XYZ file of C-alpha atoms in Angstrom:
631
model
C 0.000 0.000 0.000
C 2.826 2.338 0.892
C 4.586 1.495 -2.367
C 1.450 2.316 -4.390
C 1.050 5.630 -2.563
C 4.657 6.584 -3.188
C 4.289 5.694 -6.897
C 1.120 7.759 -7.141
C 2.820 10.735 -5.484
C 5.722 10.348 -7.945
C 3.386 10.329 -10.919
C 1.501 13.326 -9.592
C 4.718 15.208 -8.930
C 5.982 14.392 -12.411
C 2.676 15.465 -13.940
C 2.701 18.629 -11.874
C 6.199 19.566 -13.007
C 5.240 18.829 -16.603
C 2.282 21.172 -16.233
C 4.524 23.804 -14.755
C 6.957 23.369 -17.636
C 4.049 23.759 -20.075
C 3.026 26.950 -18.274
C 6.580 28.226 -18.546
C 6.434 27.999 -22.341
C 4.723 31.170 -23.463
C 4.302 31.486 -27.215
C 4.675 35.270 -27.112
C 8.192 34.886 -25.778
C 9.239 32.572 -28.613
C 10.778 34.477 -31.551
C 10.279 31.392 -33.764
C 6.514 31.923 -33.607
C 4.794 34.260 -36.070
C 4.067 37.817 -34.973
C 0.319 37.115 -35.183
C 0.665 34.046 -32.928
C 2.740 35.955 -30.397
C 0.297 38.868 -30.334
C -2.742 36.624 -29.812
C -1.013 34.635 -27.086
C 0.002 37.764 -25.198
C -3.350 39.532 -25.536
C -5.093 36.409 -24.186
C -3.003 36.640 -21.004
C -3.538 40.364 -20.327
C -5.842 41.992 -17.801
C -7.787 45.163 -18.645
C -5.348 47.115 -16.501
C -2.381 45.782 -18.478
C -4.100 46.550 -21.781
C -4.886 50.141 -20.846
C -1.284 50.620 -19.720
C -0.084 49.617 -23.188
C -2.289 52.340 -24.676
C -0.476 55.073 -22.756
C 2.556 57.166 -23.605
C 3.686 59.427 -20.754
C 6.300 62.171 -20.425
C 9.719 61.358 -18.938
C 9.384 64.158 -16.345
C 6.428 62.374 -14.776
C 7.772 58.843 -15.226
C 10.027 56.455 -13.302
C 10.873 52.779 -13.543
C 8.545 52.054 -10.607
C 5.706 54.007 -12.173
C 6.146 52.256 -15.548
C 5.941 48.949 -13.663
C 2.966 49.940 -11.504
C 0.754 51.087 -14.395
C 2.120 48.757 -17.125
C 2.997 51.808 -19.243
C 3.540 50.982 -22.915
C 5.645 53.978 -23.919
C 7.524 56.985 -22.539
C 8.347 60.169 -24.471
C 10.078 63.536 -24.471
C 8.060 66.613 -25.290
C 9.964 69.315 -27.198
C 13.200 70.089 -25.347
C 12.580 67.644 -22.486
C 15.994 66.178 -21.625
C 17.502 64.126 -18.774
C 20.251 66.714 -18.116
C 21.640 69.894 -19.720
C 23.813 68.984 -22.731
C 23.157 65.312 -21.962
C 25.480 62.816 -23.622
C 24.242 59.843 -25.647
C 25.156 57.606 -22.716
C 23.038 59.704 -20.333
C 20.044 59.265 -22.647
C 20.678 55.517 -22.922
C 20.880 55.162 -19.134
C 17.525 56.915 -18.739
C 15.756 54.888 -21.439
C 17.163 51.609 -20.086
C 16.013 52.513 -16.570
C 12.422 52.921 -17.805
C 12.821 49.634 -19.674
C 13.807 47.829 -16.476
C 10.504 48.924 -14.984
C 8.559 47.606 -17.982
C 10.371 44.257 -17.992
C 9.766 43.711 -14.282
C 5.985 43.550 -14.762
C 4.104 40.244 -14.649
C 4.238 39.733 -18.424
C 7.450 41.659 -19.069
C 6.157 43.692 -22.034
C 8.915 46.124 -23.085
C 8.233 49.817 -23.602
C 9.590 52.073 -26.340
C 10.627 55.719 -26.103
C 9.447 58.467 -28.481
C 10.874 61.874 -29.443
C 10.488 64.631 -32.044
C 13.398 64.022 -34.428
C 11.951 66.176 -37.193
C 15.140 67.450 -38.873
C 17.720 65.097 -37.495
C 17.829 64.230 -33.788
C 17.257 67.904 -33.330
C 16.733 68.385 -29.596
C 19.921 66.503 -28.688
C 23.207 68.219 -27.881
C 25.867 67.618 -30.591
C 23.433 65.928 -33.002
C 23.495 66.653 -36.736
C 20.766 69.156 -37.622
C 19.468 68.668 -41.168
C 17.454 71.246 -43.135
C 13.797 71.431 -42.189
C 11.361 69.715 -44.561
C 10.657 72.800 -46.660
C 14.335 72.902 -47.632
C 14.342 69.182 -48.390
C 11.335 69.768 -50.638
C 13.468 72.252 -52.576
C 16.036 69.530 -53.330
C 13.500 67.416 -55.278
C 15.716 64.496 -54.238
C 13.888 61.565 -52.576
C 17.046 59.429 -52.503
C 18.796 62.154 -50.474
C 15.830 62.294 -48.104
C 15.982 58.514 -47.652
C 19.668 58.784 -46.684
C 18.765 61.560 -44.217
C 16.142 59.236 -42.717
C 18.756 56.521 -42.237
C 21.236 58.951 -40.638
C 18.522 60.348 -38.355
C 17.497 56.831 -37.300
C 21.082 55.985 -36.412
C 21.497 59.140 -34.297
C 18.165 58.511 -32.551
C 19.252 54.956 -31.760
C 22.604 56.363 -30.590
C 20.665 57.779 -27.611
C 18.723 54.560 -26.972
C 15.449 55.881 -28.438
C 13.369 53.715 -30.799
C 10.589 56.007 -32.055
C 10.735 59.278 -34.030
C 7.672 61.470 -34.582
C 8.549 61.976 -38.250
C 7.890 62.590 -41.050
C 5.388 65.419 -41.122
C 3.598 64.880 -44.435
C 1.350 67.920 -44.168
C 0.597 69.781 -47.381
C 0.952 73.410 -46.306
C -1.508 75.489 -48.291
C -0.903 78.790 -46.489
C 2.562 80.017 -45.420
C 1.019 81.954 -42.540
C 0.785 78.575 -40.750
C 3.409 78.254 -38.006
C 4.270 74.697 -39.041
C 4.715 75.384 -42.749
C 8.445 74.576 -42.619
C 7.544 71.071 -41.431
C 5.815 70.541 -44.792
C 7.827 69.547 -47.853
C 5.599 71.485 -50.236
C 2.236 72.976 -51.161
C 2.120 70.309 -53.897
C 0.698 66.902 -52.854
C 2.776 65.071 -55.480
C 6.054 66.435 -54.116
C 5.034 65.512 -50.559
C 4.231 61.993 -51.777
C 7.700 61.617 -53.304
C 9.354 62.727 -50.054
C 7.745 59.878 -48.082
C 10.900 58.035 -49.166
C 12.256 59.184 -45.788
C 10.155 56.378 -44.210
C 12.250 53.456 -45.550
C 15.265 55.518 -44.505
C 13.985 55.627 -40.936
C 12.513 52.110 -40.753
C 14.256 50.080 -43.474
C 13.052 48.857 -46.863
C 9.845 46.866 -46.707
C 10.181 43.335 -48.172
C 8.250 42.580 -51.367
C 6.353 39.717 -49.747
C 4.861 41.776 -46.906
C 1.154 42.643 -47.350
C 0.320 46.298 -47.922
C -0.381 48.286 -44.768
C 1.685 46.096 -42.442
C 4.200 48.068 -40.343
C 7.827 47.151 -40.895
C 11.092 47.990 -39.154
C 14.466 46.281 -39.524
C 17.090 45.994 -36.851
C 18.600 48.001 -34.054
C 19.823 50.829 -36.313
C 16.287 51.768 -37.414
C 13.404 53.486 -35.630
C 9.625 53.540 -35.756
C 8.454 56.332 -38.050
C 5.278 58.374 -37.651
C 3.368 59.929 -40.547
C 1.644 63.061 -39.266
C -0.706 64.845 -38.747
C -3.720 62.933 -39.994
C -5.296 64.642 -41.866
C -5.613 68.151 -43.346
C -3.368 69.923 -40.822
C -1.856 72.123 -43.544
C -5.178 73.343 -44.880
C -6.678 75.297 -41.984
C -8.405 78.635 -42.569
C -5.791 81.431 -42.834
C -3.131 78.925 -41.758
C -4.168 79.114 -38.097
C -2.554 76.186 -36.266
C -4.856 73.476 -34.895
C -7.835 75.156 -36.552
C -10.522 74.107 -39.022
C -9.867 72.792 -42.527
C -12.952 73.611 -44.562
C -12.831 71.517 -47.709
C -15.014 68.898 -49.420
C -14.125 65.219 -49.283
C -12.833 65.092 -52.866
C -10.411 67.948 -52.206
C -9.323 66.404 -48.887
C -8.533 63.180 -50.743
C -6.798 64.961 -53.613
C -4.641 67.378 -51.584
C -4.090 66.094 -48.041
C -4.516 62.310 -48.228
C -2.166 61.096 -51.024
C 1.044 61.019 -48.958
C -0.684 58.692 -46.464
C -1.238 56.167 -49.286
C 2.519 56.165 -49.938
C 3.425 56.056 -46.241
C 1.231 53.032 -45.618
C 2.570 51.198 -48.682
C 6.111 51.813 -47.345
C 5.231 50.133 -44.044
C 4.997 53.169 -41.763
C 4.525 51.848 -38.232
C 2.483 54.690 -36.736
C 0.254 57.573 -37.776
C -0.362 60.600 -35.560
C -3.726 62.348 -35.510
C -3.957 66.107 -36.122
C -5.128 68.664 -33.576
C -7.077 70.304 -36.405
C -10.672 69.755 -37.451
C -12.193 68.821 -40.784
C -15.364 70.799 -41.488
C -15.838 71.409 -37.770
C -15.211 67.831 -36.567
C -12.093 67.394 -34.427
C -9.793 64.847 -36.046
C -9.134 63.246 -32.638
C -12.854 62.338 -32.565
C -13.314 61.484 -36.251
C -14.349 57.817 -36.400
C -15.121 58.010 -40.123
C -11.581 59.011 -41.117
C -9.571 57.101 -38.478
C -11.434 53.788 -38.282
C -13.567 53.948 -41.419
C -10.994 55.181 -43.927
C -7.507 54.716 -42.454
C -8.003 51.306 -40.860
C -10.835 49.738 -42.860
C -10.380 51.215 -46.349
C -6.613 51.745 -46.476
C -5.942 48.628 -44.325
C -3.397 50.394 -42.119
C -2.203 47.751 -39.647
C 0.113 49.872 -37.488
C -1.116 51.919 -34.554
C -2.712 55.349 -34.473
C -1.311 57.714 -31.849
C -2.802 60.932 -30.514
C -0.892 64.184 -30.556
C 0.389 65.640 -27.264
C -2.688 65.968 -25.004
C -4.647 65.674 -28.230
C -7.841 64.229 -26.771
C -7.923 66.996 -24.156
C -8.496 69.422 -27.032
C -11.564 67.642 -28.351
C -13.473 69.920 -25.958
C -13.306 73.683 -25.704
C -11.820 74.702 -23.350
C -9.394 71.776 -23.333
C -9.879 69.084 -20.689
C -13.291 70.436 -19.706
C -14.943 67.008 -20.056
C -12.133 64.481 -20.028
C -14.321 61.383 -19.683
C -16.124 62.387 -22.861
C -12.785 63.064 -24.581
C -11.438 59.629 -23.631
C -14.574 57.945 -24.957
C -14.535 59.999 -28.173
C -10.835 59.414 -28.830
C -10.845 55.674 -28.133
C -14.098 55.174 -30.055
C -12.723 57.130 -33.043
C -9.946 54.550 -33.351
C -6.914 56.083 -31.634
C -4.777 53.280 -30.191
C -2.049 54.988 -28.160
C -2.586 58.161 -26.173
C 0.110 60.759 -25.650
C -1.125 61.652 -22.204
C 2.036 63.064 -20.674
C 0.886 63.960 -17.186
C -2.719 63.014 -16.423
C -2.368 59.310 -17.159
C -4.022 58.137 -13.922
C -7.157 60.068 -14.830
C -7.039 58.419 -18.283
C -6.659 54.956 -16.723
C -9.590 55.518 -14.340
C -11.886 56.965 -17.004
C -11.144 54.303 -19.622
C -11.524 51.492 -17.062
C -14.931 52.856 -16.046
C -16.014 53.281 -19.705
C -15.116 49.667 -20.531
C -16.652 48.196 -17.368
C -19.874 50.114 -18.005
C -19.852 48.919 -21.643
C -19.600 52.401 -23.164
C -16.513 51.134 -24.981
C -16.425 47.471 -26.065
C -13.464 45.277 -25.100
C -13.016 44.556 -28.820
C -11.935 48.190 -29.327
C -9.378 47.899 -26.513
C -8.094 44.616 -27.942
C -7.739 46.172 -31.412
C -5.605 48.974 -29.977
C -3.433 46.612 -27.947
C -2.966 44.148 -30.828
C -1.701 46.947 -33.050
C 0.741 48.252 -30.442
C 2.041 44.765 -29.648
C 2.312 43.892 -33.356
C 4.666 46.842 -33.811
C 6.645 45.880 -30.703
C 7.143 42.307 -31.905
C 7.991 43.456 -35.442
C 10.645 45.885 -34.227
C 12.373 43.154 -32.208
C 12.143 44.905 -28.874
C 11.077 41.725 -27.042
C 14.390 40.117 -28.027
C 16.502 43.262 -27.655
C 14.772 45.531 -25.130
C 17.844 47.454 -23.966
C 19.662 50.195 -25.837
C 23.029 49.398 -27.377
C 25.843 51.562 -26.004
C 27.987 50.764 -29.046
C 25.704 52.984 -31.162
C 26.431 56.100 -29.057
C 29.453 56.855 -31.255
C 27.187 57.718 -34.209
C 25.741 60.888 -32.660
C 26.758 63.877 -34.805
C 29.418 61.996 -36.774
C 31.230 63.669 -39.663
C 29.618 61.398 -42.241
C 26.199 62.699 -41.199
C 27.429 66.295 -41.190
C 28.708 65.796 -44.737
C 25.263 64.491 -45.702
C 23.610 67.515 -44.081
C 26.002 69.814 -45.979
C 25.000 68.094 -49.227
C 21.336 68.623 -48.335
C 21.969 72.310 -47.585
C 23.587 73.060 -50.935
C 20.868 71.145 -52.814
C 18.146 73.040 -50.905
C 19.368 76.544 -51.758
C 17.095 78.179 -54.356
C 18.552 81.000 -56.454
C 15.679 83.241 -57.536
C 17.658 86.241 -58.839
C 21.202 86.450 -60.155
C 22.190 89.867 -61.517
C 20.231 92.328 -63.577
C 20.433 90.062 -66.623
C 21.529 86.552 -67.551
C 24.754 87.800 -69.131
C 25.761 89.710 -65.974
C 25.348 87.259 -63.060
C 26.703 88.058 -59.599
C 26.992 84.406 -58.551
C 29.195 82.501 -58.176
C 31.118 84.998 -56.080
C 34.887 85.504 -56.471
C 36.929 84.091 -53.591
C 39.903 86.398 -53.961
C 39.083 90.082 -53.496
C 40.507 92.670 -51.069
C 37.564 92.957 -48.673
C 33.977 91.754 -48.338
C 31.114 92.538 -45.985
C 28.935 89.927 -44.305
C 25.875 91.498 -42.668
C 22.537 90.583 -41.146
C 21.035 89.091 -37.984
C 21.203 85.512 -39.309
C 24.788 85.419 -40.586
C 26.403 84.271 -37.348
C 23.611 82.517 -35.440
C 23.279 78.728 -35.488
C 20.018 78.889 -33.540
C 18.411 81.125 -36.165
C 19.899 78.960 -38.913
C 18.258 75.823 -37.501
C 14.814 77.217 -36.579
C 12.234 75.644 -34.276
C 12.389 72.100 -32.900
C 16.101 72.576 -32.252
C 17.450 71.920 -28.732
C 14.190 73.413 -27.407
C 10.636 73.272 -28.725
C 10.726 76.890 -29.921
C 14.360 76.754 -31.001
C 17.238 78.799 -29.578
C 19.210 81.979 -30.213
C 22.974 81.962 -30.667
C 25.806 79.474 -31.060
C 26.397 78.092 -27.564
C 24.068 75.079 -27.552
C 24.742 73.815 -31.064
C 27.640 72.242 -32.871
C 27.921 73.375 -36.479
C 29.078 76.049 -38.906
C 27.447 79.459 -39.241
C 27.170 81.049 -42.666
C 29.704 83.694 -41.600
C 32.249 81.031 -40.663
C 31.469 79.124 -43.851
C 32.325 82.225 -45.881
C 35.563 82.697 -43.917
C 36.435 79.040 -44.527
C 35.887 79.400 -48.269
C 37.384 82.705 -49.422
C 41.053 83.179 -50.206
C 43.206 83.599 -47.055
C 44.101 87.121 -48.195
C 40.478 88.231 -48.537
C 39.419 90.272 -45.514
C 35.952 89.382 -44.186
C 34.210 92.101 -42.164
C 31.074 91.185 -40.196
C 28.571 93.797 -39.023
C 25.067 92.800 -38.014
C 23.281 95.981 -39.117
C 25.669 98.477 -40.747
C 24.521 101.954 -41.714
C 24.768 103.112 -45.317
C 27.783 105.334 -44.657
C 29.782 102.436 -43.217
C 29.009 100.353 -46.306
C 29.921 103.105 -48.775
C 33.145 104.207 -47.106
C 34.893 100.864 -46.595
C 35.747 99.789 -50.122
C 33.984 96.420 -50.028
C 34.048 94.382 -53.254
C 30.629 92.915 -52.499
C 28.357 92.017 -49.565
C 26.543 88.925 -48.339
C 23.413 89.809 -46.353
C 21.790 87.051 -44.283
C 18.397 87.938 -42.791
C 15.135 86.141 -42.055
C 12.791 85.249 -39.222
C 13.371 84.151 -35.635
C 12.836 80.492 -34.631
C 9.343 79.340 -33.723
C 7.250 76.179 -33.579
C 3.567 75.380 -33.963
C 1.077 78.140 -33.107
C 3.849 80.473 -31.959
C 4.810 80.768 -35.619
C 1.369 81.694 -36.923
C 1.971 85.015 -38.660
C -0.394 87.136 -40.720
C 2.309 89.619 -41.840
C 5.286 87.435 -42.857
C 7.786 90.261 -42.648
C 11.544 89.860 -42.207
C 12.574 90.048 -38.537
C 14.789 92.543 -36.684
C 16.435 95.168 -38.828
C 16.363 92.932 -41.897
C 14.717 95.359 -44.326
C 16.952 98.175 -43.048
C 20.064 96.010 -43.478
C 19.043 95.099 -47.044
C 18.399 98.758 -47.897
C 21.614 100.063 -46.333
C 23.865 97.434 -47.878
C 22.272 96.700 -51.242
C 21.629 100.383 -51.884
C 25.365 100.990 -51.737
C 27.240 97.970 -53.179
C 26.742 94.712 -55.029
C 25.000 92.254 -52.727
C 23.593 88.773 -52.446
C 20.745 88.406 -49.940
C 20.044 85.040 -48.309
C 16.648 84.651 -46.654
C 16.722 82.228 -43.688
C 13.085 81.347 -43.047
C 10.551 78.576 -42.754
C 8.477 79.987 -45.617
C 8.391 82.789 -48.182
C 8.493 86.245 -46.598
C 7.672 89.718 -47.894
C 10.624 90.531 -50.164
C 8.975 92.180 -53.191
C 9.670 95.799 -52.063
C 13.432 95.106 -51.955
C 13.985 92.873 -54.983
C 14.836 95.839 -57.194
C 17.934 96.814 -55.181
C 19.107 93.223 -54.570
C 21.619 91.885 -57.095
C 21.229 88.208 -56.188
C 18.585 86.592 -53.999
C 18.698 83.127 -52.402
C 15.907 81.296 -50.570
C 17.951 79.573 -47.858
C 15.045 78.099 -45.794
C 16.203 76.688 -42.419
C 19.421 74.903 -43.382
C 20.397 73.481 -39.985
C 23.847 73.054 -38.519
C 25.953 72.763 -41.661
C 26.215 76.315 -43.013
C 29.185 75.321 -45.160
C 26.661 74.058 -47.695
C 25.540 77.665 -48.268
C 29.086 78.786 -49.081
C 29.481 75.756 -51.374
C 26.982 77.228 -53.840
C 27.708 80.931 -53.251
C 31.307 80.405 -54.315
C 30.766 77.885 -57.082
C 32.148 74.763 -55.432
C 28.788 73.363 -56.534
C 26.053 74.786 -58.733
C 22.643 75.960 -57.555
C 20.028 73.273 -58.301
C 17.165 73.906 -55.808
C 13.615 74.646 -56.997
C 10.912 76.442 -55.012
C 8.754 73.929 -53.108
C 6.339 76.774 -52.420
C 4.938 79.690 -54.360
C 6.629 82.981 -53.396
C 3.891 85.588 -53.107
C 4.133 89.280 -53.896
C 1.904 90.352 -51.005
C 0.248 88.577 -48.069
C -3.050 89.951 -49.404
C -2.815 87.228 -52.074
C -2.837 84.400 -49.529
C -3.729 81.632 -49.655
C -2.319 81.198 -53.169
C -1.081 77.885 -54.508
C 0.009 76.664 -57.910
C -3.040 76.002 -60.063
C -5.253 78.601 -58.362
C -7.245 80.907 -60.691
C -5.752 84.037 -59.056
C -2.156 82.751 -59.330
C 0.109 85.780 -59.677
C 3.343 85.040 -57.807
C 6.569 86.960 -57.382
C 8.360 83.650 -58.063
C 6.271 80.629 -59.116
C 6.290 77.142 -57.636
C 9.165 75.156 -59.140
C 11.223 78.219 -60.062
C 14.944 78.246 -59.457
C 17.943 79.488 -61.424
C 20.937 77.229 -61.867
C 24.661 77.944 -61.925
C 27.637 75.840 -62.975
C 30.419 74.815 -60.593
C 33.539 76.916 -61.086
C 36.224 75.243 -58.990
C 39.391 77.306 -58.941
C 37.426 80.534 -59.546
C 39.478 82.980 -57.497
C 39.517 86.460 -59.009
C 36.926 89.168 -59.493
């Protein structure tokens, strides 16, 4: 009897251990399983609390490893300019991201989190990163292959800081330059914006031929999740007022603002961010027809839809006045992940109550979580959750700076060159006795880079950025015997009495981002007009406009010998000197119509009242003249 009992206990123990071993095998942890199998296995194991946590992205200032663990947070982010320490190194960023990751991995199911940041023209809020031209300048290059290479370089620098998700590209079609985000748009022309979606395979990797359309795709630890934004119509608001109402019929919405999303989805973009703006009075963050109906069901987008920063709060006016309603509207519309930087506990409580009271079906929650987890499995973060310190060396490397310099010279648009074609001013001679460089933007990296650089609204001066100002680029390029005199705003007498051979005037607008850049006047900042008048009224001059959009220049064109649209070139000002002095020819073409007067706005190519100062697509060319030294 004792022997039988012992045998029975042995069998039971063996069976118990076998059961435990079976429980230990979790399909979602097995990289040999398909992504679909892993997603379904993991979703089946999750509680409502764990699912809602995956739907949240919170700001680093309000996060910690313990908090990520406690609330099962799916993602952490930096708002514009939010950094772990002043002038933080790549290693400091990696340490922070890995610390949050430890919190995520210590949860019951060990679902890793990813970190998001605005890397909209390079890894642009990071100290010592390469700052590429803003999108409007890239639109002027007409070079999608260049933009793809910029995407790859940006991805590598983002990964150099341990971050896996970039809120780029902005594929807005800016229809009114008075909009404060116009420089984030490649063009007023939908076809040009479509072509520039080639940045997505640069950021994420090339999508394999055998992958179904609409499926998100990202390859390896040197690539990042991309984010097509802002869905949809953000560049078409009335008078260019940021976050406002786009009044347009469905056919026009589809023809102007939607096409680049078709391309983005076909290139495997992992995420799409919803716009703050409205379409015909309906807030996009609450638009079920366009998010679920069109984007998910018609276009078969399989990635996840993310809100903008506190985007659902702004469904109501004033913002956050009925947050429970906003949560219900946003989730029901089809948003999957919520950029809720600070008030995440309120979001968790409200969404839990809405699901438990059957105002939101569990199927909607499961759809959101499946999409987020699909992207996480695809990107390989379950197998490689921690940042790789060996990538830190790629931040701001010379190869990327050379690429940015190439982008700068290709983005410069020459719109006037001398009084006639047979008497051009450019390219400039390198060897002359003395030249004048003038203007508020000639020796200011912050102004040169614009908004979304180091801080959300950009910065002033040269202290926080590594790069080359246009003044220093000129000094680097001219003959050693040529004297370069810099004066920010010289008076006419100074210009006349100093025997300058010619002048380079660099003026424009101060940095700004989003609604802070909304501008109904579009005039040149500071003493720009005065500088142009004083200098160009006295000697031969080339004027370079550093701006995120066309500005009022028509009153001064007559006294300007040569005029260059320089956009917001970023950190590598040497690219400007490359074309001024004939190391390379001018090749850029206007990505936007240059108006005569703001009274004409909005005015885009193809409009019946089209009467520009310089039309869309215009741009003079010059030939390289290497060895061109004398006047």
